[in-house]
mmCIF file with all atom_site columns, C-alpha atoms in Angstrom:
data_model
loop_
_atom_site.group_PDB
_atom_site.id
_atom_site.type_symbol
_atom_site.label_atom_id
_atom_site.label_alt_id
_atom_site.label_comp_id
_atom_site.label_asym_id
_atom_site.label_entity_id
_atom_site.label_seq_id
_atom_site.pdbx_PDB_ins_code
_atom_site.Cartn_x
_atom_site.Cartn_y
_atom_site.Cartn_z
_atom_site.occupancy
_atom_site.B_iso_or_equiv
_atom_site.pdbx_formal_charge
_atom_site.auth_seq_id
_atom_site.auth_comp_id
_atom_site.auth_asym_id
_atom_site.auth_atom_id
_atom_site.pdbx_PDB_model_num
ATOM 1   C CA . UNK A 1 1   ? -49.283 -17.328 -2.132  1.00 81.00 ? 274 UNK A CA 1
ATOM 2   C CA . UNK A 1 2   ? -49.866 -19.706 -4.769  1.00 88.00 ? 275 UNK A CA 1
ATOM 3   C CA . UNK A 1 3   ? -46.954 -22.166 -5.687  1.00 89.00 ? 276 UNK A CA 1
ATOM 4   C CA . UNK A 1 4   ? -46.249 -21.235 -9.059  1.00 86.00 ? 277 UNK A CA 1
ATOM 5   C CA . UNK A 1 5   ? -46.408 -17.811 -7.837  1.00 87.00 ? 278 UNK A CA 1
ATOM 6   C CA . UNK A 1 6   ? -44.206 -18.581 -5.268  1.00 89.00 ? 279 UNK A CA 1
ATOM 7   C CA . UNK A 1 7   ? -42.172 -20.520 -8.213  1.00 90.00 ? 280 UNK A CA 1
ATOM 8   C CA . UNK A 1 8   ? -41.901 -17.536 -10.091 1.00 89.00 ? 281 UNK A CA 1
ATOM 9   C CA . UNK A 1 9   ? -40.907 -15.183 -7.410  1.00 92.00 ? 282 UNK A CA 1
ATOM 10  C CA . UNK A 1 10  ? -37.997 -17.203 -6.242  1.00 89.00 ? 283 UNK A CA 1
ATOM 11  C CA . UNK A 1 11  ? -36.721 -18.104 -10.037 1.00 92.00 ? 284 UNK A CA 1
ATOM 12  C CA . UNK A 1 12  ? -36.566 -13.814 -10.112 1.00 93.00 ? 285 UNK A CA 1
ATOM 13  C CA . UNK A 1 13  ? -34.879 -13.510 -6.872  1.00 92.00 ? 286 UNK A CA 1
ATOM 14  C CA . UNK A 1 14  ? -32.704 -16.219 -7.448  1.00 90.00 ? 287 UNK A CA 1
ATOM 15  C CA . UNK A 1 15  ? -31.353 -14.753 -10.931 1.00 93.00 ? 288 UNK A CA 1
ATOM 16  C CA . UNK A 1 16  ? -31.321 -11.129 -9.689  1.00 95.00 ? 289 UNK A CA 1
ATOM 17  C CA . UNK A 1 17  ? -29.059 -12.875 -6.791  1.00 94.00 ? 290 UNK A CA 1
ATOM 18  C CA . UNK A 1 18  ? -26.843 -14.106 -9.187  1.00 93.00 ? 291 UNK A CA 1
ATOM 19  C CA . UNK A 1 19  ? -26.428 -11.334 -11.146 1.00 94.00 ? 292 UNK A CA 1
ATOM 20  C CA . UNK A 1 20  ? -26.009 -9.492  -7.869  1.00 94.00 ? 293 UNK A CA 1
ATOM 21  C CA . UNK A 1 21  ? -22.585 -12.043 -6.754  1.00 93.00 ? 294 UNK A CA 1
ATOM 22  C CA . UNK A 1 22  ? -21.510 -11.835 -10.234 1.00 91.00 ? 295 UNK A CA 1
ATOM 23  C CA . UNK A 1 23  ? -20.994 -8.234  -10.067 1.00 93.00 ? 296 UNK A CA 1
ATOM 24  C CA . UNK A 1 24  ? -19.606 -8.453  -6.664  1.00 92.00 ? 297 UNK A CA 1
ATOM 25  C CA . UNK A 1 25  ? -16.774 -10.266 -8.097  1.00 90.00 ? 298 UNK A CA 1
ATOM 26  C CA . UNK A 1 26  ? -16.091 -8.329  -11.233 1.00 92.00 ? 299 UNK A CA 1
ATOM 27  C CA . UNK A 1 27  ? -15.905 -5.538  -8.916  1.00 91.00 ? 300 UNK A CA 1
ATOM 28  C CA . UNK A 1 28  ? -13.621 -7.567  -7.080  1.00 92.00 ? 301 UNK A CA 1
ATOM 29  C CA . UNK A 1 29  ? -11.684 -8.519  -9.649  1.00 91.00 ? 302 UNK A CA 1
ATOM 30  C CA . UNK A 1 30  ? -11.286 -4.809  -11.003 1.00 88.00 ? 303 UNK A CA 1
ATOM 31  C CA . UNK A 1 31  ? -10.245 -3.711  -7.500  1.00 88.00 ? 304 UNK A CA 1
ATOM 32  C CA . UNK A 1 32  ? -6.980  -6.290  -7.355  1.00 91.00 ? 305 UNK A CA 1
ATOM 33  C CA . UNK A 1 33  ? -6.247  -5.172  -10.781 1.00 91.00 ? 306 UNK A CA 1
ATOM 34  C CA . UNK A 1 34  ? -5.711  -1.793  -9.697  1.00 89.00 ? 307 UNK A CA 1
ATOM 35  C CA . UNK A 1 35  ? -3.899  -2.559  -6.490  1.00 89.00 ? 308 UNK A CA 1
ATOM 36  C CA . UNK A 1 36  ? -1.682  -4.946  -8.244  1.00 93.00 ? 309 UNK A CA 1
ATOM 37  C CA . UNK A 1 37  ? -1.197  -2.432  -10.729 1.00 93.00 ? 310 UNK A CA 1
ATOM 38  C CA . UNK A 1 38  ? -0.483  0.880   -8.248  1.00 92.00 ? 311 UNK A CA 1
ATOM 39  C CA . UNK A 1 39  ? 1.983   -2.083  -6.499  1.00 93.00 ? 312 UNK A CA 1
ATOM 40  C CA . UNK A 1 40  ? 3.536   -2.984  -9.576  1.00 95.00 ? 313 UNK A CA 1
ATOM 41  C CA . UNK A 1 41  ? 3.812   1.041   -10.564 1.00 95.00 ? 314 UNK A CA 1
ATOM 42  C CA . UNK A 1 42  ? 5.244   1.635   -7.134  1.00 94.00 ? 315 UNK A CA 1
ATOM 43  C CA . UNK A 1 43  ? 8.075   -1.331  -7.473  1.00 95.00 ? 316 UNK A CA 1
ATOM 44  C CA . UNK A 1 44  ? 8.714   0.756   -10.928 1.00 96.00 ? 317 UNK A CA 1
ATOM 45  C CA . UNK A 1 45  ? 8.959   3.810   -8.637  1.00 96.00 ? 318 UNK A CA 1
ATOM 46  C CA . UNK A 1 46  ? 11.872  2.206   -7.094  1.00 96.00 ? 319 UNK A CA 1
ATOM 47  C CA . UNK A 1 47  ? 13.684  0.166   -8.902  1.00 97.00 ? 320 UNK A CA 1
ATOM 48  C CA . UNK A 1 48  ? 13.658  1.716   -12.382 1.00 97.00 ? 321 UNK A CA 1
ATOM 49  C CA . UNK A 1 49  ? 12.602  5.418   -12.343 1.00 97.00 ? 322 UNK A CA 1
ATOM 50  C CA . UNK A 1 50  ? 13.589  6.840   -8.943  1.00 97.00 ? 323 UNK A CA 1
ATOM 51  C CA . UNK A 1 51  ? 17.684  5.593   -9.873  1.00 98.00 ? 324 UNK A CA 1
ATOM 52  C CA . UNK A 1 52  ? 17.135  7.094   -13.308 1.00 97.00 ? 325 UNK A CA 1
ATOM 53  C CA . UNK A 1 53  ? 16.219  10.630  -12.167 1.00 97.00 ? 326 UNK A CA 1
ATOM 54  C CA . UNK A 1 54  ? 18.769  10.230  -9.945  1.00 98.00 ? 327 UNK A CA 1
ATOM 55  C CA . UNK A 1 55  ? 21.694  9.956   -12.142 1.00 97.00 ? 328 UNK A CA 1
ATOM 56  C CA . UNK A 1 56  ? 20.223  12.848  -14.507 1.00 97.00 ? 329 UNK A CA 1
ATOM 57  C CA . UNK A 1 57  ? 20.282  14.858  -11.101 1.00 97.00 ? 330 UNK A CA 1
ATOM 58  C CA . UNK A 1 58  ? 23.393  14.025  -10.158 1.00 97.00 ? 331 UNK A CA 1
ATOM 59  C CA . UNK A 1 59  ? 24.937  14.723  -13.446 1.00 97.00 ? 332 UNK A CA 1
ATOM 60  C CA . UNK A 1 60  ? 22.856  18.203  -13.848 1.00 96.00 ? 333 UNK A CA 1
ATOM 61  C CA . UNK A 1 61  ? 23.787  19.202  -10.351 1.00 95.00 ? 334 UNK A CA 1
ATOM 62  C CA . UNK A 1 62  ? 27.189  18.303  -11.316 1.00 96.00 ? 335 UNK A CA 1
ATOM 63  C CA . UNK A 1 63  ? 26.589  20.853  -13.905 1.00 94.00 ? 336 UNK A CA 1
ATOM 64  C CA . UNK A 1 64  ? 25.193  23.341  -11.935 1.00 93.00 ? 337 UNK A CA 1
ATOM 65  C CA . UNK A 1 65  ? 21.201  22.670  -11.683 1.00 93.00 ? 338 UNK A CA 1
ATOM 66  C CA . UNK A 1 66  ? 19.490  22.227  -8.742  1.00 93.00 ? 339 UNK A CA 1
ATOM 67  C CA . UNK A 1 67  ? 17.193  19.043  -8.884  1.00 94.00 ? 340 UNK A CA 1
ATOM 68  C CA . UNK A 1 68  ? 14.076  18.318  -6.576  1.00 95.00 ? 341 UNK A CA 1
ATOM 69  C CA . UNK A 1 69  ? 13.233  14.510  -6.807  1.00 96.00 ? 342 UNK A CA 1
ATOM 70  C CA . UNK A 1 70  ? 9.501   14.491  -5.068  1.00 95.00 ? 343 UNK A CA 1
ATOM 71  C CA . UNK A 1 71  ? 7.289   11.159  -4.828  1.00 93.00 ? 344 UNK A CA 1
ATOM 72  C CA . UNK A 1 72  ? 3.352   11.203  -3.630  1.00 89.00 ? 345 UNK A CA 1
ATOM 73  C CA . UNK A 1 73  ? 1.849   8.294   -2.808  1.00 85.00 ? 346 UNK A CA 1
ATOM 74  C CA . UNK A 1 74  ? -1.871  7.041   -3.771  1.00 74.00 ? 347 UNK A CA 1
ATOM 75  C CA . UNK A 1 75  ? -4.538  8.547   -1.365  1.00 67.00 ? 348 UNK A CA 1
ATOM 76  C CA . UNK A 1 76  ? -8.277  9.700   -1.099  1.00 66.00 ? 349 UNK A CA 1
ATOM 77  C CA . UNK A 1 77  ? -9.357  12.450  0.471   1.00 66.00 ? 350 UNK A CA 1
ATOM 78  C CA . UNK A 1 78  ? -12.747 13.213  2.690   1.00 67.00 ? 351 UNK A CA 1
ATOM 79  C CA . UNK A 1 79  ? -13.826 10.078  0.594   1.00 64.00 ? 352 UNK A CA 1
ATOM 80  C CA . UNK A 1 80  ? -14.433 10.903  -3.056  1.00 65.00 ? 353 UNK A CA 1
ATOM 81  C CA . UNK A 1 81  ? -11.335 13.120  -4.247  1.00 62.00 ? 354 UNK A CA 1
ATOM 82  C CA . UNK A 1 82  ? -8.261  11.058  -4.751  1.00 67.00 ? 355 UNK A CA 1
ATOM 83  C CA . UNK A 1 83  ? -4.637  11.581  -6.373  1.00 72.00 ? 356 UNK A CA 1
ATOM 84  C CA . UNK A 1 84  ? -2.542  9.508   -8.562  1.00 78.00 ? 357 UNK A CA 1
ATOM 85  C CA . UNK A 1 85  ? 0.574   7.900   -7.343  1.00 87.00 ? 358 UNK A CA 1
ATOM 86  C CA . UNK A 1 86  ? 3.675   9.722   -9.179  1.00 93.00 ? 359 UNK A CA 1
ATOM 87  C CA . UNK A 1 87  ? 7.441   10.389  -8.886  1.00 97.00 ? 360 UNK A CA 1
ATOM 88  C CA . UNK A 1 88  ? 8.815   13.533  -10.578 1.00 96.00 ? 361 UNK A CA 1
ATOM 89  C CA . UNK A 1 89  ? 11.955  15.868  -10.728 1.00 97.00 ? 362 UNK A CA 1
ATOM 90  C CA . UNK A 1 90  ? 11.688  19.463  -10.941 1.00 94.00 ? 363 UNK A CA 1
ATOM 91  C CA . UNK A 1 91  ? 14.679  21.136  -12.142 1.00 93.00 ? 364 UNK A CA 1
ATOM 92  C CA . UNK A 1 92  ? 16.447  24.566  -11.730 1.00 91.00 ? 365 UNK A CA 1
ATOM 93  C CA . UNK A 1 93  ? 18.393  25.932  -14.185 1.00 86.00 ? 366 UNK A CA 1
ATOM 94  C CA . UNK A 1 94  ? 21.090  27.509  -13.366 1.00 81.00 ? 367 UNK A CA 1
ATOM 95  C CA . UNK A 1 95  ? 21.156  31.471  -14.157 1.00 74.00 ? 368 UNK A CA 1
ATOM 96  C CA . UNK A 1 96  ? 17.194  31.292  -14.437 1.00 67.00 ? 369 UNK A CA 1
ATOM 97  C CA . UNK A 1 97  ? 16.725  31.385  -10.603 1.00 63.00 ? 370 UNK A CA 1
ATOM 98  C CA . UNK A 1 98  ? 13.151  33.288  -9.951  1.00 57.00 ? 371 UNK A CA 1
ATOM 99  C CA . UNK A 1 99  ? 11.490  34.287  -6.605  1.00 50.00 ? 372 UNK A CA 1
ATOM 100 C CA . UNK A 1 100 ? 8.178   33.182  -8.231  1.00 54.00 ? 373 UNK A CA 1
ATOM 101 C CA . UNK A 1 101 ? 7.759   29.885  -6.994  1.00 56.00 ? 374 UNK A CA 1
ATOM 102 C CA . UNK A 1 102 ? 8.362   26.113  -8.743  1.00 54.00 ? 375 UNK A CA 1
ATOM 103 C CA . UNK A 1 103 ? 5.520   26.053  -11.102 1.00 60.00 ? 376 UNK A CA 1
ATOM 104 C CA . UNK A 1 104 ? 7.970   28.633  -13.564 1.00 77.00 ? 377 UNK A CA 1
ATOM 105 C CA . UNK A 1 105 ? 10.808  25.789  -13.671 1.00 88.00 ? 378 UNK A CA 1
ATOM 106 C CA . UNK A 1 106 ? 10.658  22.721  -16.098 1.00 94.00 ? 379 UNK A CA 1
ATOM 107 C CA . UNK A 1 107 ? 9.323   19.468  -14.152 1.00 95.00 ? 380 UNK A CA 1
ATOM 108 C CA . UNK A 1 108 ? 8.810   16.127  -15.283 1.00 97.00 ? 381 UNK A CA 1
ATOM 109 C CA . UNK A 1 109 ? 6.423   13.446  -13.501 1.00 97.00 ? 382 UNK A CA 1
ATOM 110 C CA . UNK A 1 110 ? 4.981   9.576   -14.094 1.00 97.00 ? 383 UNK A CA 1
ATOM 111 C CA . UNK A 1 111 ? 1.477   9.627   -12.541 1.00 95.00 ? 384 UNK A CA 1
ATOM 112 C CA . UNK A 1 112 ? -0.166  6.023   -11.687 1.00 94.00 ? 385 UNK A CA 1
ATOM 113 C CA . UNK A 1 113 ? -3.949  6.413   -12.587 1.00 88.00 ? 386 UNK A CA 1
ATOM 114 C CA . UNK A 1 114 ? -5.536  3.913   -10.988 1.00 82.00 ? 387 UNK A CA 1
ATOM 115 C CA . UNK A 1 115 ? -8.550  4.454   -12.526 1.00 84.00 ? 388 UNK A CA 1
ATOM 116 C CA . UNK A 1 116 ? -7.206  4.025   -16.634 1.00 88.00 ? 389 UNK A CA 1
ATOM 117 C CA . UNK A 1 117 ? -4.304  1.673   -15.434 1.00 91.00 ? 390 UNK A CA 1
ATOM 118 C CA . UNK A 1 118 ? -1.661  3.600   -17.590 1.00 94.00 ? 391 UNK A CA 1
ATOM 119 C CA . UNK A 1 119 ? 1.148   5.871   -16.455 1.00 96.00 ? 392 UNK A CA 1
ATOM 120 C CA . UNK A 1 120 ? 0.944   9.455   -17.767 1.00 96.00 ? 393 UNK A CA 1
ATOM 121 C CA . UNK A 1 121 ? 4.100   11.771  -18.016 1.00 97.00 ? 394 UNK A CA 1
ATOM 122 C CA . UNK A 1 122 ? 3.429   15.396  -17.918 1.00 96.00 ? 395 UNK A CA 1
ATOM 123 C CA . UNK A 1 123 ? 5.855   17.841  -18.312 1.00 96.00 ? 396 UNK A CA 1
ATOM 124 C CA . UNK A 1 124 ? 6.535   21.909  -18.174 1.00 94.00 ? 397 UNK A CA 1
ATOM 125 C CA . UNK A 1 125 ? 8.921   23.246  -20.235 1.00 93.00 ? 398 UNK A CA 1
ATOM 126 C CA . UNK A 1 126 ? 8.724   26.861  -19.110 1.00 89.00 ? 399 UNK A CA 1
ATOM 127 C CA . UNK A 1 127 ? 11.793  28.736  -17.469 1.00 85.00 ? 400 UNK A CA 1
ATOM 128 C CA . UNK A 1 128 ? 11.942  32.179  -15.590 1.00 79.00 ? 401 UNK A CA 1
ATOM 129 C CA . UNK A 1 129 ? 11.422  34.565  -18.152 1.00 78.00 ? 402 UNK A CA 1
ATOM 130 C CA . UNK A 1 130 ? 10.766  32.182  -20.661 1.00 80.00 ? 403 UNK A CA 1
ATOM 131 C CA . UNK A 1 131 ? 7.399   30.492  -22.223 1.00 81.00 ? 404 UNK A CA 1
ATOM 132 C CA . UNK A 1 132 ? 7.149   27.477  -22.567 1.00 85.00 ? 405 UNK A CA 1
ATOM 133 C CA . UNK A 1 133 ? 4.628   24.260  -22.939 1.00 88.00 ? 406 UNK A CA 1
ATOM 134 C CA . UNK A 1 134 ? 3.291   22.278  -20.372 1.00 91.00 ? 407 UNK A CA 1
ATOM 135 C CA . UNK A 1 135 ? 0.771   18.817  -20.502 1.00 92.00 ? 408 UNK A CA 1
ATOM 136 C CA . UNK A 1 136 ? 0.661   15.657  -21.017 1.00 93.00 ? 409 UNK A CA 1
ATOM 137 C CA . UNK A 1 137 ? 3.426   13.777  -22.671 1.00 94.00 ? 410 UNK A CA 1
ATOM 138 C CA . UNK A 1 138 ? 1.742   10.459  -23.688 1.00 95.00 ? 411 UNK A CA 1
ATOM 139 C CA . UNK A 1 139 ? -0.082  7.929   -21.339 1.00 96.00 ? 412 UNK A CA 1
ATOM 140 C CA . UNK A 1 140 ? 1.828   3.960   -21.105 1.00 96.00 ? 413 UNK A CA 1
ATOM 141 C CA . UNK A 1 141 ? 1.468   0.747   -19.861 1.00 95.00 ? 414 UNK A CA 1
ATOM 142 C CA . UNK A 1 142 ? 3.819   -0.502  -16.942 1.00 95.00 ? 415 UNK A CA 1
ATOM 143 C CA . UNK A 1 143 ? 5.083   -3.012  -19.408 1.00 95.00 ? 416 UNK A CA 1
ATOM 144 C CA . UNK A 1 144 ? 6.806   0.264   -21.399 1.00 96.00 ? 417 UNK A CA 1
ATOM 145 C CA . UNK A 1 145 ? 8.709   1.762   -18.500 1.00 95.00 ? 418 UNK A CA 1
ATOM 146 C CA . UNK A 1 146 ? 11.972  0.363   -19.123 1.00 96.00 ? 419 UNK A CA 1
ATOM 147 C CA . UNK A 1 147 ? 15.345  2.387   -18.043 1.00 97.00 ? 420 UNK A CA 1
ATOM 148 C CA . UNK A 1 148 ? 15.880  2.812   -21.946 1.00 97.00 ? 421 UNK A CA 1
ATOM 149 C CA . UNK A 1 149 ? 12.126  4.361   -21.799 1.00 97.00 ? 422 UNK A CA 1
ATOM 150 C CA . UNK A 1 150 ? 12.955  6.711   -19.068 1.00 97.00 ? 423 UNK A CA 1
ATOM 151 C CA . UNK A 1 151 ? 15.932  7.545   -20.683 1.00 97.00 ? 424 UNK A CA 1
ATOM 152 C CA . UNK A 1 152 ? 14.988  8.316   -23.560 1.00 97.00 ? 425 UNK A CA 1
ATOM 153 C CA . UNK A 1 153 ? 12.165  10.705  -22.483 1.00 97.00 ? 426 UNK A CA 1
ATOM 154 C CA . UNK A 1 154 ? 14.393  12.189  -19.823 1.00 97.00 ? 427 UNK A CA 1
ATOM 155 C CA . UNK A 1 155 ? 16.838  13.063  -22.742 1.00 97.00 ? 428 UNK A CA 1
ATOM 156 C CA . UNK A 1 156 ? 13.711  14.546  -24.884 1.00 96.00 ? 429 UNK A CA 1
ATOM 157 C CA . UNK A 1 157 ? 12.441  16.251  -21.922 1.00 96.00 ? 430 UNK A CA 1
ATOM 158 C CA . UNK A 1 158 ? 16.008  18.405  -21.311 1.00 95.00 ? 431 UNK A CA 1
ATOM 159 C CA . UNK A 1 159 ? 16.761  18.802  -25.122 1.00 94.00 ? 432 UNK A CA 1
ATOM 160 C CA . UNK A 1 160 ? 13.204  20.710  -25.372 1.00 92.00 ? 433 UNK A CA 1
ATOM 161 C CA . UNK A 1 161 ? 13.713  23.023  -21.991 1.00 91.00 ? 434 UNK A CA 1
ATOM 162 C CA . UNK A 1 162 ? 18.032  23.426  -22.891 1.00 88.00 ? 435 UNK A CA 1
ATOM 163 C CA . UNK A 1 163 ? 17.876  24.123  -26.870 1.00 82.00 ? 436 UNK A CA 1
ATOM 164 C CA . UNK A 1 164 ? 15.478  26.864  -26.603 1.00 69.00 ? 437 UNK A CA 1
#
C-alpha cells in the first residue's frame, strides 16, 4: 500500500475511532444520569412520599378505608421489557367493597421513567359501581416532589374520588 494511501486510511480510522470513544462516553454519561436519577427517585421514595401516603392512610383508615401502600422496584425482564420504579396507594372505600378485584378502587402512583427522567402520577378515580377516570396526572422533575407537592395532589386526588 502506498503511503499516502496508507495516510489516508489511518486519518479515516483514526476519526471514525474517535467518534466511536466519543459516543462511548455520552452513552456513559446518559447511563449515570439515569442511575443517579432512579437513586435520587428512590431516596424520594423514602424519605418524602412513602411517610406522606402514610399519614393519608393512617388518617383514612382511621376513618374507615382500607389503604394498600405497594412499591416496585426498577427491573428488566428476559432483556428488553422493563418497568418503571413507582410507589402507590390503592384505597378502599368504605361501603364500596366489590369482589371484582383492585383495578375498580381509586389508586394513586409516582412512576420513575428512567428513560424521560420525569416522575409520572397516574391515577383511577373509579369506585365499585361507579365510573370514573383513570391516566396520567402530569409528568415532574425530582426537583418538584416536595411534601407540599405530594400533599397537595394527594388532597386533589381524594377530593375528585370523595365529592362525586
Amino acid at each position: 500500500m502506498k503511503e499516502a494511501l496508507r495516510s489516508d486510511l489511518d486519518s479515516v480510522l483514526n476519526l471514525w475511532e474517535e467518534r466511536q470513544q466519543a459516543e462511548l462516553a455520552r452513552l456513559e454519561e446518559i447511563q449515570q444520569e439515569k442511575t443517579h436519577f432512579i437513586r435520587e427517585f428512590s431516596r424520594l421514595r423514602r424519605e418524602v412520599i412513602r411517610p406522606c401516603l402514610e399519614e393519608f392512610a393512617r388518617v383514612l383508615t382511621e376513618r374507615g378505608h382500607n389503604c394498600r401502600i405497594e412499591e416496585e422496584d426498577y427491573y428488566v425482564h428476559g432483556g428488553s421489557t422493563s418497568r418503571d420504579v413507582k410507589i402507590g396507594m390503592n384505597i378502599f372505600i368504605r361501603g364500596k367493597e366489590s369482589a371484582r378485584g383492585h383495578s375498580n378502587y381509586p389508586f394513586i402512583a409516582f412512576l420513575a421513567s428512567k428513560q424521560e427522567r420525569t416522575v409520572r402520577i397516574q391515577a383511577s378515580t373509579r369506585l365499585p359501581g361507579r365510573a370514573g377516570t383513570i391516566g396520567s396526572r402530569g409528568h415532574h422533575p425530582l426537583d418538584e416532589l416536595t411534601r407540599e407537592f405530594i400533599e397537595a395532589e394527594m388532597i386533589s386526588f381524594l377530593r375528585e374520588v370523595l365529592e362525586k
